Structures are given as structure tokens and as C-alpha cells.
């Protein structure tokens, strides 16, 4: 991180078409942790988050929910903000793209780009993915989006275009001159390869819907949602305001030090955003840092997959610090990481309840018991090598923690710190201060004082270092140590030996609750209830088409329409019982050569693996199916498609005239092999 005295960090602004889940919480918590530490390191810090509220996707979600886009956006944006407030996240500003300050700023940016000759009018005909809000390079109407596999829509419009092609060379120069502009390295390489493959001009306006920011002086057009959204990073600081007073923040904090994002929006941030800024003559952010995905049941947690976990469930049981600690410790920043309630509780018990919790309650309660609650004096004569070893390790921990944290290696920084926690817990067990306390002689008393002083000093150092990660519990430990308000701590000066002697401890009490199997069950139950409530709410609010996406009714996809039903159109329960519907998990998915509609899948049924050939290639990219649980007709007679034996059929809703398939799935976790009855 750059070492000037200001620090500006941003999260992506989240779409309001989905309620917040722990994937959004992950990015926001990482930024909150970084912002908190920067403040403790003396930086004048500005932390921005917010919501992205325009575009066709939101407009459609609102229509499906039977309300206006603004009403819809108000509701979901408030949910995000309430969650961040409940988690006591330390954001300095929350921007909504429907706010006048943002609208004004985006129009100003558009005008600036046009005046500088980077925007021109032309016509566009091609495919658009509404889900990704992205123009895609596929030619066939309805072809699958290469990013997400959903069917694209044909757009024929007169549009404004941004001269992205002119930015190819300047961007490549930027990436090579500023190797830290995109992190981590793997993402940087992907972006460079993408730009080297050639950039085409980008359509930056739409006329087929209205939920967006009007193009200045040509109000039939609304500004492309990504140009709108990306500008939030400057409009929130006052860019575009006519009033110089509003622009103080812009002068102070821009350029951003870190734009933190998930890896799926790298192209927008690392290609489009710097291109817009270069063209507008606005300084570039210092770095864009992309993290991996939080997976649940092996695939990316997202509303559309229905495999989300809500932060509220964890807040209601184990508290915000537990969730924060888990996200920062368990996920190796930059990589994908899995979430499970089991892993959460295991991590909590091992590191927080038993690790730090134990160190804190043992040390502080022994000081209370044996020294009337005052930090004792560690006399030089009573010291030995083991105390020195702890002091040395603490010093090393401080420098390693800082170095690792600065490199965004949060998990390693915490691992390092917990190395100190474990060493001190071991030191306490080995020295048995409770046994020494039984002896009355002066030497034992002095030794006891030294051991407890050493433990308390190490506890102080750990508490200070991890305050940005688990702010609430460390603030409590700090108070129990008798050190007052931890927010006043300057982390730059943290060193061994600063614990003031004879400090009177505060009231000592356990900081972390206990968790066991019943906690996991409680969380799972809460999730299921939330999902059920959510589904009921969505079902009540949405149109039949949208409902089909939430809970797709079974219909054949790979097969021709079923043989005509009996005239009454009813079957008996016995007829139905003959159809063996089972849950299976996709292990392998690949395109079938020469058949652009077919995918070859290998699915796990629990006790066997089946090959299924399914006509879903136009709606699903193979890679997004891996790990997904699907429903199959398991007792269908095998048949050959393109020379491949299909041993069953995958169940999907069939939408529209073209019969676009939407796979059947479950919102709750279901075991592989389970039978549907
Ligand atoms: O893309 N794992 O908004 P969005 C990790 N509005 N992070 C996740 C995640 C997961 N499973 N799911 C979401 C948009 N995120 C645009 C951004 S910015 C100018 C406009 C986090 O609601 C992650 O940070 O789809 C990801 O990039 C972001 O939420 C996407 O949020």
C-alpha cells in the first residue's frame, strides 16, 4: 500500500437485484478491515461502499416484483446499508447511483468524454447479456453469453460509442509501467492478454429501456450501466458538482489507493474504467485488487444459483467478529474459498474460543485472583529464557503481521499472530502459574508476576494487531486489560514492553461464547427458514416467468416433448412412482463436437456415475455446471445422441417459444442420490 498520508478504498457498488449475502459481506469486510488498520496506522482514510441501481436487470426485477424500479432499489439498498450498520462497518460514505450527486457526475463525465472526442454516435447490432450488463462477441441471436452461459438478447440500436480501440496502446503502457496497477499477478496477465487481443469501441448508451441516467441533450438514450456504475468512485467524492466546496474530498482522496473487487468484474475495472479516466484526463486509481469467490457447495455463491448464505444467520448466532475472522482467516485472499457452517464453527472454537479467548480469560482472571486485578511488575531476577522467547516472538509477529497484511496476505498474517497465541498458551500451561501461586515465598511470587506480565503483554500485542479484523471482541479485551479505548491506539508504535505497570484491570468476562453441534444445526435451520421466507416473498411478488426461475417446475430438456398424456391429463400416483427422479451432481461437463445444443455430462448419483447428454449448451457454459446439483430421470431407458449413450435425462423448465432450458434445483442443501417423490 502506498505510504502517503491519505488512503481511499472502495468496494464494488452492489446490484440491488439481489439481497445481500456473505459474498458481498466478504468484500466489504476485507475493505473494512483494511480501512480500520490504515486509520490505526495514522492514515486519513476514506472508505466508500454503496449500491448500483440502474439498468435493465434492475428494471426487470422491479417489474417482476410489481413495483417501480426506484421503490425496488430503495428497498434493497436499505437492506445493504442496514446490514453494514448492524455489522458496525466503518464506511465513510454510502453512494447510491440514483442520488442526484451521482447522476450529475455521470452526465458530467459523459460530456467530458464527448467534448474530448472520445464519444461518437453510431449504430450497434449484436448480442447483449442482461445478466452481466455486457455486450458480447457472439453472432447468433440467443447465443449463450460466454461469461455466464445465459441466453443473450439481440440489440439493434443507434448508440453512442466510446473509442475504446484508441485506448489499447495507452492501457498496455499503463500495465507495463505500473505492475501493481492490477493485483494479483494472475489477473494482471489475463487483462493484458485480453487487451492485446484487440479492443473494439464500446457502446455506452441504450435506447430500449429507460431506467438509467439520460445522456445529456439526448434524453432518449440512457448511459450504459457500467459507465454509470464505475463513475461512483469519483462522484461520491464530489466530481461533477458545480460547487467547489463539494470537491474538497475529490482533491483530498482521489486517486483511489485500492479498488477492491471480485474477480468476475476485473475487465470492467481494469480495462473500461482506466480507459474512461485516461480519455477524460482524470488521474487513475493506484491499484485494483481482485479477490476470489466464496463458494458454497463447490460453486460460486450467488442468488441465481440459489446457494447463498445470509450474514444475518451468523450474526444472530456467533456474532459479527466470528464471521469477520472466518472470512479473513479461512479464505486465502485472491483464491476461491469454501464456506460451510462446520468450518465456521471449527475455526471459531479452535482460534477464538479456545485460542484467544482462553489466553485472555486465563491471564486476566489469574491477575485478578493473585494480584488483585493489577498488572504485576516483572522483576528482572525472575526472568528466564522462556519469557525472552515470548518477547522475541512477539516482536517478530508484529513485523511479520504488518508485512503480510500489506501484501493482502490476511490469512497468513492471522496465522502468524495465532502462532504467538499458541506459544503463550503453551508457555502458561508449561509454567503452571496456578501451582506457583500456591507457594508463598518471594521468588515464587516474583516468578508468578513475570509469567502473568509476559502473558498479559503478549495478549495486548495480539489484541492490538487483530483489532481491525475483530474490532468488537478486541475492544472488550482491551478494556478488560485496563487500557481504555482501543480506537485511540497508534499501531505504528506497537512494541513489546509498553504495558503500563500496575494498571487496574477492567471487569473480566468471557469474550467468545461457546459453540457446538447445536449451533451448526441452529444456523442451518435459520438459513432454511430464511430461504423459505425469501422464496415465499419472492413468489408472492413475482410474475409467473420470474417464479419459474426461482423454483423451476420439472420439464424435459434433452428429450423431445413427452408422449401425449392420457386425455384426462392426469396420472395416478403409481404412474408417477414409476418415474425415478433423483438428485445428481455434475462432475464433468463438456461440449459435444459438432452439436451446438448438446453438452456431455458425467453426474454422480451417490452410488454410481452416469453419462447424460443434455440439450442445454445454449443456456449453460459447461464450466458453470461443475459441482451443481441437478435433478435427473434416473430410470429412463438409455439412448444414443450423436453416438454418445445418454443414461438418463436432466430436468429443466422450458421457457419461451425457443424452449430455453432452466435447470431444476433446490434452495436447501440436498444429498446426492436423494429421490424426489
Ligand atoms: O458486479 N464471493 O455487483 P454485484 C465473493 N454492480 N465475492 C462476492 C460473491 C461471492 N460468491 N458474490 C458477490 C456488480 N461478491 C456491479 C459492480 S462496481 C462499479 C459495480 C462480491 O452485486 C464481489 O465483490 O454483482 C463481487 O465483485 C461483487 O460482490 C459483485 O456484486
XYZ file of C-alpha atoms and ligand atoms in Angstrom:
708
model
C 0.000 0.000 0.000
C 1.147 3.467 -0.784
C 2.543 5.416 2.115
C 1.208 8.912 1.631
C -0.915 10.235 4.437
C -4.329 9.687 2.858
C -5.904 6.381 1.953
C -9.024 5.845 -0.161
C -10.530 2.368 -0.514
C -13.721 1.271 -2.264
C -15.899 -1.824 -2.561
C -17.840 -2.527 -5.753
C -21.273 -0.979 -5.534
C -23.667 -3.905 -5.277
C -26.581 -4.518 -7.607
C -29.912 -4.128 -5.920
C -31.458 -7.030 -7.801
C -30.270 -9.397 -5.077
C -30.368 -9.176 -1.334
C -27.011 -9.096 0.436
C -25.336 -12.431 1.155
C -21.985 -13.350 2.628
C -20.256 -12.992 -0.763
C -20.993 -9.242 -0.602
C -20.101 -9.251 3.065
C -16.715 -10.755 2.218
C -15.542 -7.847 0.045
C -16.993 -5.281 2.407
C -15.371 -6.864 5.453
C -11.982 -7.049 3.722
C -12.234 -3.330 2.904
C -13.452 -2.506 6.395
C -10.520 -4.368 7.910
C -8.008 -2.646 5.654
C -9.611 0.750 6.337
C -9.568 0.208 10.097
C -5.918 -0.769 10.066
C -4.979 2.188 7.867
C -6.672 4.512 10.354
C -4.707 2.893 13.174
C -1.549 3.419 11.103
C -2.235 7.151 11.001
C -3.701 7.459 7.501
C -6.503 9.886 6.797
C -8.765 7.146 5.464
C -11.900 7.261 3.315
C -13.893 4.066 2.833
C -16.668 4.056 0.250
C -19.356 1.497 -0.466
C -22.832 1.695 -1.976
C -25.391 0.269 -4.369
C -25.681 0.045 -8.152
C -29.297 0.728 -9.028
C -29.746 1.328 -12.748
C -30.001 -0.915 -15.802
C -32.238 -3.379 -17.493
C -31.611 -6.110 -14.960
C -32.925 -3.973 -12.101
C -35.794 -2.667 -14.224
C -36.889 -6.239 -14.915
C -36.541 -7.334 -11.302
C -38.723 -4.395 -10.269
C -41.362 -5.230 -12.875
C -41.360 -8.812 -11.679
C -41.829 -7.604 -8.109
C -44.698 -5.348 -9.180
C -43.159 -2.050 -8.129
C -41.274 0.839 -9.685
C -37.509 0.474 -10.143
C -36.942 3.264 -7.638
C -39.130 1.633 -4.989
C -37.386 -1.640 -5.602
C -33.942 -0.031 -5.387
C -34.875 1.866 -2.204
C -35.872 -1.361 -0.516
C -32.834 -3.439 -1.387
C -30.321 -0.611 -0.989
C -31.683 -0.093 2.534
C -31.125 -3.782 3.243
C -27.468 -3.489 2.304
C -26.992 -0.393 4.396
C -28.824 -1.845 7.394
C -26.684 -4.946 7.263
C -23.457 -2.931 7.142
C -24.703 -0.835 10.049
C -25.651 -3.879 12.008
C -22.149 -5.208 11.451
C -20.803 -1.791 12.526
C -18.763 -1.471 9.357
C -16.740 1.709 9.322
C -17.665 3.038 5.864
C -17.395 6.805 5.499
C -19.880 7.162 2.672
C -22.569 5.044 1.032
C -23.343 6.067 -2.521
C -26.475 5.173 -4.420
C -26.407 5.607 -8.175
C -29.918 7.083 -8.077
C -28.740 10.032 -5.983
C -28.628 13.430 -7.713
C -24.929 13.882 -6.863
C -24.143 10.727 -8.821
C -26.482 11.412 -11.740
C -24.932 14.858 -12.154
C -21.404 13.446 -12.021
C -22.081 10.718 -14.594
C -23.568 13.248 -17.008
C -20.535 15.443 -16.496
C -18.201 12.520 -17.252
C -20.174 11.646 -20.390
C -19.999 15.268 -21.569
C -16.298 15.465 -20.792
C -15.602 12.298 -22.801
C -17.680 13.617 -25.691
C -16.036 17.026 -25.655
C -12.615 15.417 -25.712
C -13.610 13.464 -28.812
C -13.914 10.011 -27.289
C -17.659 9.559 -27.721
C -19.400 9.453 -31.091
C -22.783 8.312 -32.391
C -23.079 5.120 -34.418
C -25.305 2.106 -34.687
C -24.974 -1.213 -32.987
C -26.375 -4.553 -33.817
C -25.349 -7.531 -31.747
C -25.898 -9.626 -28.674
C -26.281 -8.266 -25.156
C -26.217 -10.181 -21.881
C -28.633 -8.515 -19.483
C -27.352 -10.511 -16.512
C -23.781 -9.268 -16.945
C -24.866 -5.953 -18.493
C -22.298 -6.729 -21.183
C -22.104 -6.544 -24.987
C -20.824 -9.925 -26.049
C -18.902 -11.089 -29.024
C -21.222 -13.831 -30.271
C -23.051 -13.649 -33.540
C -26.111 -15.886 -33.294
C -29.346 -14.466 -31.849
C -29.979 -16.066 -28.466
C -26.445 -17.497 -28.262
C -25.148 -18.180 -24.763
C -23.163 -15.434 -23.044
C -19.520 -16.567 -22.923
C -19.294 -15.173 -19.379
C -22.311 -16.688 -17.660
C -23.923 -19.073 -20.149
C -27.288 -17.332 -20.091
C -29.031 -16.647 -23.413
C -28.141 -13.246 -24.864
C -30.580 -10.795 -26.380
C -30.311 -9.197 -29.779
C -29.901 -5.435 -29.635
C -30.198 -3.183 -32.673
C -29.819 0.407 -31.693
C -28.420 3.738 -32.555
C -25.932 4.270 -29.784
C -23.203 6.444 -28.509
C -19.834 4.734 -28.719
C -16.733 5.164 -26.643
C -13.440 4.930 -28.562
C -12.087 2.035 -26.585
C -10.000 0.965 -29.579
C -7.922 4.110 -29.189
C -7.018 3.045 -25.671
C -5.284 -0.222 -26.499
C -1.760 1.176 -26.520
C -2.176 3.583 -23.565
C -3.612 0.732 -21.480
C -0.804 -1.676 -22.319
C 1.696 1.072 -21.463
C -0.085 1.617 -18.149
C 0.011 -2.090 -17.224
C 3.691 -2.335 -18.027
C 4.715 0.881 -16.278
C 2.656 0.171 -13.181
C 2.979 -3.507 -12.391
C 0.942 -3.060 -9.210
C -1.996 -1.493 -11.001
C -3.758 -4.874 -11.175
C -3.294 -7.414 -8.446
C -2.837 -10.326 -8.129
C -0.438 -11.146 -10.949
C -2.709 -13.815 -12.496
C -5.479 -11.256 -13.060
C -2.979 -8.775 -14.472
C -1.848 -11.318 -17.022
C -5.427 -12.100 -18.042
C -6.162 -8.419 -18.577
C -3.006 -7.857 -20.612
C -3.866 -10.842 -22.818
C -7.407 -9.514 -23.277
C -6.255 -6.044 -24.305
C -3.531 -7.435 -26.569
C -6.159 -9.457 -28.413
C -7.636 -6.138 -29.577
C -10.257 -3.705 -28.282
C -13.368 -2.676 -30.139
C -15.272 0.536 -29.488
C -17.790 0.202 -26.721
C -21.444 1.099 -26.900
C -22.121 3.428 -23.972
C -25.809 4.196 -24.309
C -29.080 2.305 -24.663
C -32.462 3.307 -26.017
C -34.559 0.187 -25.422
C -35.245 0.858 -21.762
C -35.422 3.940 -19.603
C -34.149 3.015 -16.144
C -30.844 4.822 -16.277
C -29.177 8.201 -16.413
C -30.204 10.178 -19.524
C -27.491 11.201 -21.967
C -27.153 14.997 -21.694
C -29.015 16.716 -24.525
C -30.229 13.419 -25.980
C -32.594 12.073 -23.404
C -33.885 9.111 -25.397
C -30.618 7.452 -24.548
C -29.634 6.227 -21.118
C -25.971 5.885 -20.222
C -24.508 2.359 -20.221
C -24.815 0.976 -16.706
C -21.093 0.222 -16.291
C -20.064 3.761 -17.237
C -22.687 4.911 -14.751
C -21.578 2.494 -12.014
C -17.809 2.906 -12.291
C -18.130 6.664 -12.005
C -19.387 6.234 -8.422
C -15.797 6.168 -7.232
C -15.409 9.833 -8.180
C -18.971 11.141 -7.983
C -19.064 10.132 -4.309
C -16.144 12.484 -3.710
C -17.860 15.388 -5.425
C -16.833 15.036 -9.075
C -19.389 16.796 -11.247
C -20.632 19.102 -8.551
C -20.586 22.715 -9.654
C -19.766 23.739 -6.116
C -16.010 23.838 -5.393
C -16.800 23.234 -1.703
C -18.143 19.785 -2.588
C -14.944 18.933 -4.401
C -12.610 19.187 -1.436
C -12.902 15.456 -0.917
C -12.093 14.790 -4.551
C -8.889 16.788 -4.282
C -8.062 15.130 -0.991
C -8.758 11.458 -1.693
C -8.681 10.893 -5.441
C -6.961 8.877 -6.905
C -8.167 5.843 -5.017
C -5.494 3.737 -3.388
C -7.415 0.471 -3.697
C -10.497 -0.540 -5.660
C -11.331 -3.916 -4.137
C -13.420 -6.191 -6.368
C -14.370 -9.807 -7.034
C -12.578 -11.484 -9.928
C -15.615 -11.536 -12.239
C -15.587 -7.759 -12.701
C -11.893 -7.364 -13.451
C -12.421 -6.395 -17.079
C -14.767 -3.536 -16.232
C -12.378 -2.152 -13.616
C -9.042 -2.803 -15.271
C -9.916 -2.047 -18.898
C -13.029 0.129 -19.149
C -12.504 2.243 -16.030
C -8.900 3.303 -16.716
C -9.840 3.817 -20.370
C -12.667 6.215 -19.405
C -10.386 8.043 -16.989
C -7.485 8.320 -19.441
C -9.857 9.654 -22.074
C -11.388 12.150 -19.657
C -7.963 13.282 -18.428
C -8.661 12.211 -14.848
C -5.878 10.594 -12.761
C -6.005 6.809 -12.489
C -6.555 4.780 -9.326
C -3.364 3.365 -7.840
C -4.453 -0.241 -7.755
C -7.264 -2.624 -8.448
C -7.208 -5.675 -6.259
C -9.316 -8.692 -7.182
C -10.231 -11.453 -4.787
C -11.641 -14.905 -5.451
C -15.121 -16.242 -4.841
C -16.790 -17.584 -1.812
C -18.106 -20.969 -2.773
C -20.932 -22.873 -1.202
C -21.427 -26.469 -2.203
C -18.499 -26.055 -4.564
C -19.954 -23.355 -6.763
C -19.964 -19.570 -6.573
C -22.408 -18.291 -4.039
C -24.950 -16.247 -5.932
C -28.630 -15.518 -5.984
C -29.116 -17.055 -9.380
C -27.690 -20.372 -8.200
C -29.810 -20.208 -5.055
C -26.889 -21.338 -2.900
C -26.464 -18.271 -0.763
C -25.858 -17.947 2.954
C -27.032 -14.813 4.674
C -24.758 -12.940 7.033
C -27.659 -12.416 9.436
C -27.718 -16.112 10.330
C -24.146 -15.936 11.577
C -24.608 -12.544 13.234
C -27.584 -13.906 15.172
C -25.635 -16.904 16.473
C -21.902 -16.289 16.713
C -21.670 -12.544 16.104
C -20.026 -10.273 13.554
C -16.459 -10.873 14.720
C -16.760 -14.605 14.141
C -17.892 -14.056 10.573
C -15.148 -11.466 10.015
C -12.476 -13.701 11.456
C -13.613 -16.675 9.399
C -13.632 -14.712 6.142
C -10.221 -13.187 6.736
C -8.559 -16.324 8.102
C -10.132 -19.170 6.170
C -10.062 -17.712 2.675
C -6.630 -17.283 1.158
C -7.077 -13.837 -0.313
C -7.083 -13.965 -4.099
C -8.186 -17.616 -4.242
C -11.658 -19.101 -4.112
C -12.645 -20.380 -0.693
C -15.459 -22.541 0.587
C -17.956 -21.612 3.201
C -19.575 -24.166 5.446
C -21.186 -23.930 8.857
C -18.971 -26.774 10.065
C -15.794 -24.958 9.067
C -17.087 -21.735 10.624
C -17.743 -23.373 13.979
C -14.481 -25.299 13.885
C -12.486 -22.147 13.196
C -14.380 -20.286 15.878
C -13.766 -22.921 18.520
C -10.125 -23.506 17.678
C -8.935 -19.930 17.222
C -11.340 -17.662 19.031
C -12.973 -19.550 21.916
C -10.006 -21.819 22.707
C -7.123 -19.765 21.330
C -7.529 -16.073 22.020
C -10.492 -16.497 24.396
C -8.560 -18.888 26.562
C -5.422 -16.749 26.629
C -7.426 -13.726 27.614
C -9.605 -15.288 30.302
C -6.780 -17.292 31.903
C -4.337 -14.424 32.030
C -6.781 -11.821 33.219
C -8.518 -13.987 35.785
C -5.179 -15.067 37.302
C -4.084 -11.429 37.563
C -7.403 -10.683 39.247
C -7.027 -13.581 41.633
C -3.338 -13.347 42.502
C -2.596 -9.616 42.115
C -5.901 -8.007 42.984
C -6.519 -7.114 39.385
C -3.356 -5.058 38.830
C -0.775 -5.756 36.118
C 2.183 -7.083 38.176
C 5.816 -5.993 37.935
C 8.118 -8.438 36.095
C 11.308 -8.278 38.169
C 14.489 -8.832 36.172
C 15.774 -11.505 38.515
C 12.701 -13.649 37.989
C 13.023 -13.809 34.199
C 14.338 -16.701 32.200
C 14.822 -17.691 28.591
C 11.206 -18.696 28.073
C 9.993 -15.161 28.824
C 12.599 -13.714 26.490
C 11.487 -16.164 23.803
C 7.904 -14.896 24.037
C 9.078 -11.280 23.867
C 11.177 -12.074 20.826
C 8.367 -13.955 19.102
C 6.007 -11.051 19.794
C 8.408 -8.610 18.136
C 8.723 -10.883 15.129
C 4.946 -11.317 14.985
C 4.425 -7.558 14.826
C 6.755 -7.089 11.873
C 5.544 -10.175 10.007
C 1.897 -9.294 10.575
C 2.438 -5.854 9.054
C 4.427 -7.169 6.095
C 1.880 -9.882 5.304
C -1.101 -7.611 5.775
C 0.394 -5.005 3.418
C 0.649 -7.735 0.798
C -3.047 -8.603 1.292
C -1.997 -11.919 2.826
C -4.599 -11.629 5.541
C -4.872 -15.312 6.227
C -1.113 -15.653 6.720
C -0.984 -12.544 8.900
C -3.601 -14.117 11.177
C -1.867 -17.467 11.116
C 1.339 -15.712 12.205
C -0.466 -13.966 15.048
C -2.124 -17.150 16.207
C 1.348 -18.683 16.323
C 2.008 -16.229 19.139
C -1.335 -17.038 20.806
C -0.472 -20.750 20.755
C 3.052 -20.118 22.055
C 1.771 -18.094 25.013
C -0.949 -20.616 25.832
C 1.729 -23.310 25.810
C 4.027 -21.154 27.950
C 1.235 -20.768 30.524
C 0.500 -24.487 30.596
C 4.186 -25.377 30.924
C 4.845 -22.919 33.748
C 1.655 -23.705 35.662
C 1.282 -20.292 37.299
C -1.639 -21.677 39.345
C 0.825 -24.110 41.014
C 3.398 -21.370 41.609
C 0.664 -19.270 43.204
C 0.292 -21.859 45.932
C 3.813 -21.151 47.176
C 4.285 -18.218 49.481
C 7.986 -17.407 49.095
C 9.198 -14.202 47.446
C 10.900 -15.874 44.497
C 7.735 -17.718 43.530
C 5.762 -14.517 43.822
C 8.248 -12.712 41.559
C 8.178 -15.568 39.051
C 4.381 -15.595 39.052
C 4.384 -11.836 38.405
C 6.772 -12.267 35.474
C 4.763 -15.063 33.869
C 1.500 -13.155 34.139
C 3.070 -9.935 32.980
C 4.561 -11.687 29.951
C 1.208 -13.290 29.126
C -0.675 -10.020 29.517
C 1.847 -8.169 27.364
C 1.561 -10.773 24.611
C -2.238 -10.588 24.900
C -2.032 -6.808 24.490
C 0.032 -7.154 21.334
C -2.251 -9.757 19.743
C -5.305 -7.686 20.650
C -3.850 -4.565 19.077
C -2.781 -6.308 15.876
C -6.086 -8.029 15.214
C -8.312 -5.154 16.248
C -9.030 -4.257 12.592
C -10.149 -7.842 11.962
C -12.273 -8.461 15.075
C -12.984 -4.968 16.364
C -15.721 -5.731 18.869
C -14.085 -8.504 20.856
C -10.656 -6.871 20.865
C -12.192 -3.632 22.160
C -13.612 -5.664 25.047
C -10.308 -7.425 25.784
C -8.554 -4.056 25.671
C -10.940 -2.670 28.261
C -10.509 -5.753 30.402
C -6.755 -5.165 30.224
C -7.496 -1.762 31.734
C -6.227 0.077 28.642
C -9.372 2.079 27.839
C -10.493 2.867 24.317
C -8.636 0.802 21.724
C -9.595 3.200 18.945
C -7.021 5.628 20.324
C -4.202 3.164 19.727
C -1.493 4.099 17.223
C -0.459 0.832 15.618
C 2.759 2.286 14.208
C 4.328 2.378 17.665
C 3.273 -1.044 18.835
C 6.222 -2.799 20.519
C 6.956 -5.171 23.361
C 7.210 -3.641 26.806
C 4.585 -0.907 26.664
C 2.058 -2.454 29.040
C 1.820 0.074 31.872
C 2.608 -1.499 35.237
C 0.014 -1.563 37.979
C -2.768 -0.847 35.509
C -6.044 -1.821 37.110
C -7.890 -4.408 35.024
C -11.473 -3.857 33.974
C -14.220 -6.361 34.678
C -13.033 -9.728 33.407
C -15.555 -11.815 31.493
C -15.618 -14.305 28.640
C -15.487 -12.624 25.248
C -16.405 -15.526 22.982
C -19.449 -17.710 23.519
C -19.140 -21.488 23.152
C -20.316 -23.192 20.014
C -21.110 -26.836 19.385
C -23.053 -29.059 17.035
C -26.320 -27.498 18.121
C -25.022 -24.102 16.918
C -24.487 -25.570 13.464
C -27.969 -27.060 13.485
C -29.427 -23.758 14.637
C -27.695 -21.905 11.806
C -28.812 -24.432 9.228
C -32.352 -24.221 10.494
C -32.286 -20.419 10.377
C -30.963 -20.497 6.817
C -33.724 -22.859 5.772
C -36.366 -20.668 7.361
C -34.889 -17.579 5.706
C -34.781 -19.303 2.350
C -38.385 -20.429 2.760
C -39.489 -16.930 3.769
C -37.463 -15.403 0.949
C -38.900 -17.818 -1.568
C -42.427 -17.216 -0.385
C -41.865 -13.466 -0.533
C -40.348 -13.640 -3.980
C -43.061 -15.994 -5.218
C -45.743 -13.649 -3.971
C -44.058 -10.694 -5.621
C -43.061 -12.103 -8.960
C -44.581 -12.870 -12.301
C -45.005 -16.472 -13.453
C -41.861 -16.262 -15.628
C -39.798 -14.971 -12.746
C -41.260 -17.642 -10.484
C -40.147 -20.271 -12.914
C -36.598 -19.090 -12.326
C -36.948 -19.350 -8.579
C -38.465 -22.793 -8.451
C -38.431 -24.272 -11.908
C -41.096 -26.884 -12.457
C -39.697 -30.095 -13.937
C -39.876 -30.373 -17.714
C -37.771 -32.329 -20.142
C -34.810 -30.578 -21.743
C -32.724 -33.109 -23.604
C -35.712 -35.036 -24.767
C -38.394 -34.330 -27.301
C -41.763 -33.473 -25.736
C -43.133 -36.381 -23.685
C -45.528 -38.760 -25.410
C -49.059 -37.416 -25.278
C -50.691 -37.766 -21.894
C -53.978 -39.567 -21.300
C -56.930 -37.493 -22.364
C -57.849 -36.522 -18.797
C -54.288 -35.207 -18.459
C -53.972 -36.822 -15.034
C -51.884 -39.750 -13.909
C -52.179 -41.895 -10.829
C -49.676 -41.786 -8.027
C -48.494 -45.200 -9.145
C -47.811 -43.844 -12.613
C -45.746 -41.079 -11.066
C -43.956 -43.506 -8.738
C -42.616 -45.291 -11.790
C -40.563 -42.207 -12.693
C -37.392 -42.263 -10.663
C -36.325 -38.649 -10.163
C -33.049 -38.269 -8.299
C -30.594 -35.578 -7.248
C -27.241 -35.852 -9.002
C -24.144 -33.707 -9.002
C -22.337 -32.665 -12.167
C -18.702 -33.784 -12.140
C -17.773 -33.321 -15.794
C -19.384 -31.062 -18.392
C -18.172 -30.503 -21.923
C -19.434 -29.501 -25.323
C -20.284 -32.224 -27.807
C -18.317 -31.729 -31.017
C -20.471 -30.755 -33.934
C -23.655 -30.357 -31.845
C -24.001 -26.803 -30.637
C -27.000 -27.563 -28.420
C -25.596 -30.570 -26.605
C -23.448 -30.984 -23.527
C -21.981 -34.260 -22.336
C -22.257 -34.507 -18.561
C -20.957 -37.013 -16.067
C -23.091 -36.919 -12.962
C -22.629 -38.514 -9.587
C -25.719 -40.296 -8.276
C -24.179 -41.279 -4.946
C -23.560 -44.901 -5.767
C -22.772 -44.590 -9.473
C -21.683 -42.169 -12.160
C -23.836 -41.665 -15.241
C -23.214 -40.089 -18.602
C -26.015 -37.801 -19.734
C -26.244 -35.915 -22.987
C -28.398 -32.828 -22.481
C -29.664 -30.154 -24.850
C -28.683 -27.261 -22.637
C -25.479 -25.986 -24.275
C -27.081 -22.769 -25.470
C -28.101 -21.759 -21.980
C -25.237 -23.091 -19.853
C -21.489 -22.839 -20.320
C -20.015 -26.211 -19.282
C -17.734 -24.777 -16.602
C -20.554 -23.232 -14.590
C -22.260 -26.594 -14.262
C -19.412 -28.329 -12.468
C -20.425 -29.031 -8.889
C -24.055 -28.075 -9.473
C -26.788 -30.367 -8.175
C -29.401 -31.246 -10.755
C -32.469 -33.452 -10.985
C -32.365 -36.392 -13.356
C -34.805 -39.019 -14.516
C -32.738 -41.986 -13.420
C -34.779 -44.876 -14.859
C -35.156 -43.686 -18.413
C -34.091 -46.258 -20.990
C -30.632 -45.281 -22.314
C -30.482 -43.878 -25.829
C -27.815 -42.623 -28.168
C -27.361 -38.978 -29.133
C -24.575 -38.127 -31.591
C -23.058 -41.534 -30.907
C -22.952 -40.956 -27.142
C -25.089 -43.003 -24.784
C -27.311 -40.853 -22.584
C -28.095 -42.744 -19.393
C -30.931 -40.631 -18.096
C -32.392 -37.202 -18.615
C -31.822 -33.907 -16.900
C -34.896 -31.994 -15.704
C -35.398 -28.330 -16.552
C -38.063 -25.735 -17.082
C -38.536 -24.822 -20.682
C -39.038 -21.100 -21.229
C -40.477 -19.169 -24.115
C -41.048 -20.246 -27.670
C -37.470 -21.348 -28.073
C -37.726 -23.571 -25.007
C -34.738 -22.034 -23.240
C -33.890 -24.549 -20.514
C -33.562 -23.537 -16.853
C -32.304 -26.384 -14.722
C -34.362 -27.590 -11.779
C -32.577 -27.161 -8.465
C -33.032 -26.802 -4.733
C -32.616 -23.847 -2.434
C -31.846 -26.123 0.517
C -28.897 -28.467 0.596
C -29.887 -31.930 -0.615
C -27.691 -35.007 -0.631
C -26.620 -36.552 -3.905
C -28.816 -39.543 -4.776
C -31.906 -38.259 -2.886
C -35.162 -39.344 -4.546
C -37.882 -36.834 -5.432
C -41.346 -38.042 -4.559
O -20.992 -6.673 -10.081
N -17.749 -14.461 -3.475
O -22.471 -6.022 -8.450
P -22.797 -7.393 -7.697
C -17.007 -13.359 -3.305
N -22.819 -3.728 -9.569
N -17.449 -12.112 -3.566
C -18.701 -11.985 -3.999
C -19.545 -13.107 -4.199
C -19.012 -14.392 -3.902
N -19.721 -15.503 -4.020
N -20.730 -12.667 -4.640
C -20.634 -11.302 -4.712
C -21.692 -5.839 -9.536
N -19.407 -10.891 -4.330
C -21.682 -4.413 -10.032
C -20.420 -3.738 -9.569
S -18.803 -1.645 -9.324
C -18.596 -0.225 -10.105
C -20.238 -2.318 -9.995
C -18.929 -9.500 -4.247
O -23.937 -7.118 -6.790
C -17.644 -9.297 -5.067
O -17.013 -8.146 -4.629
O -22.920 -8.496 -8.665
C -18.207 -9.067 -6.447
O -17.303 -8.445 -7.329
C -19.362 -8.166 -6.118
O -19.882 -8.669 -4.866
C -20.416 -8.223 -7.209
O -21.538 -7.592 -6.766
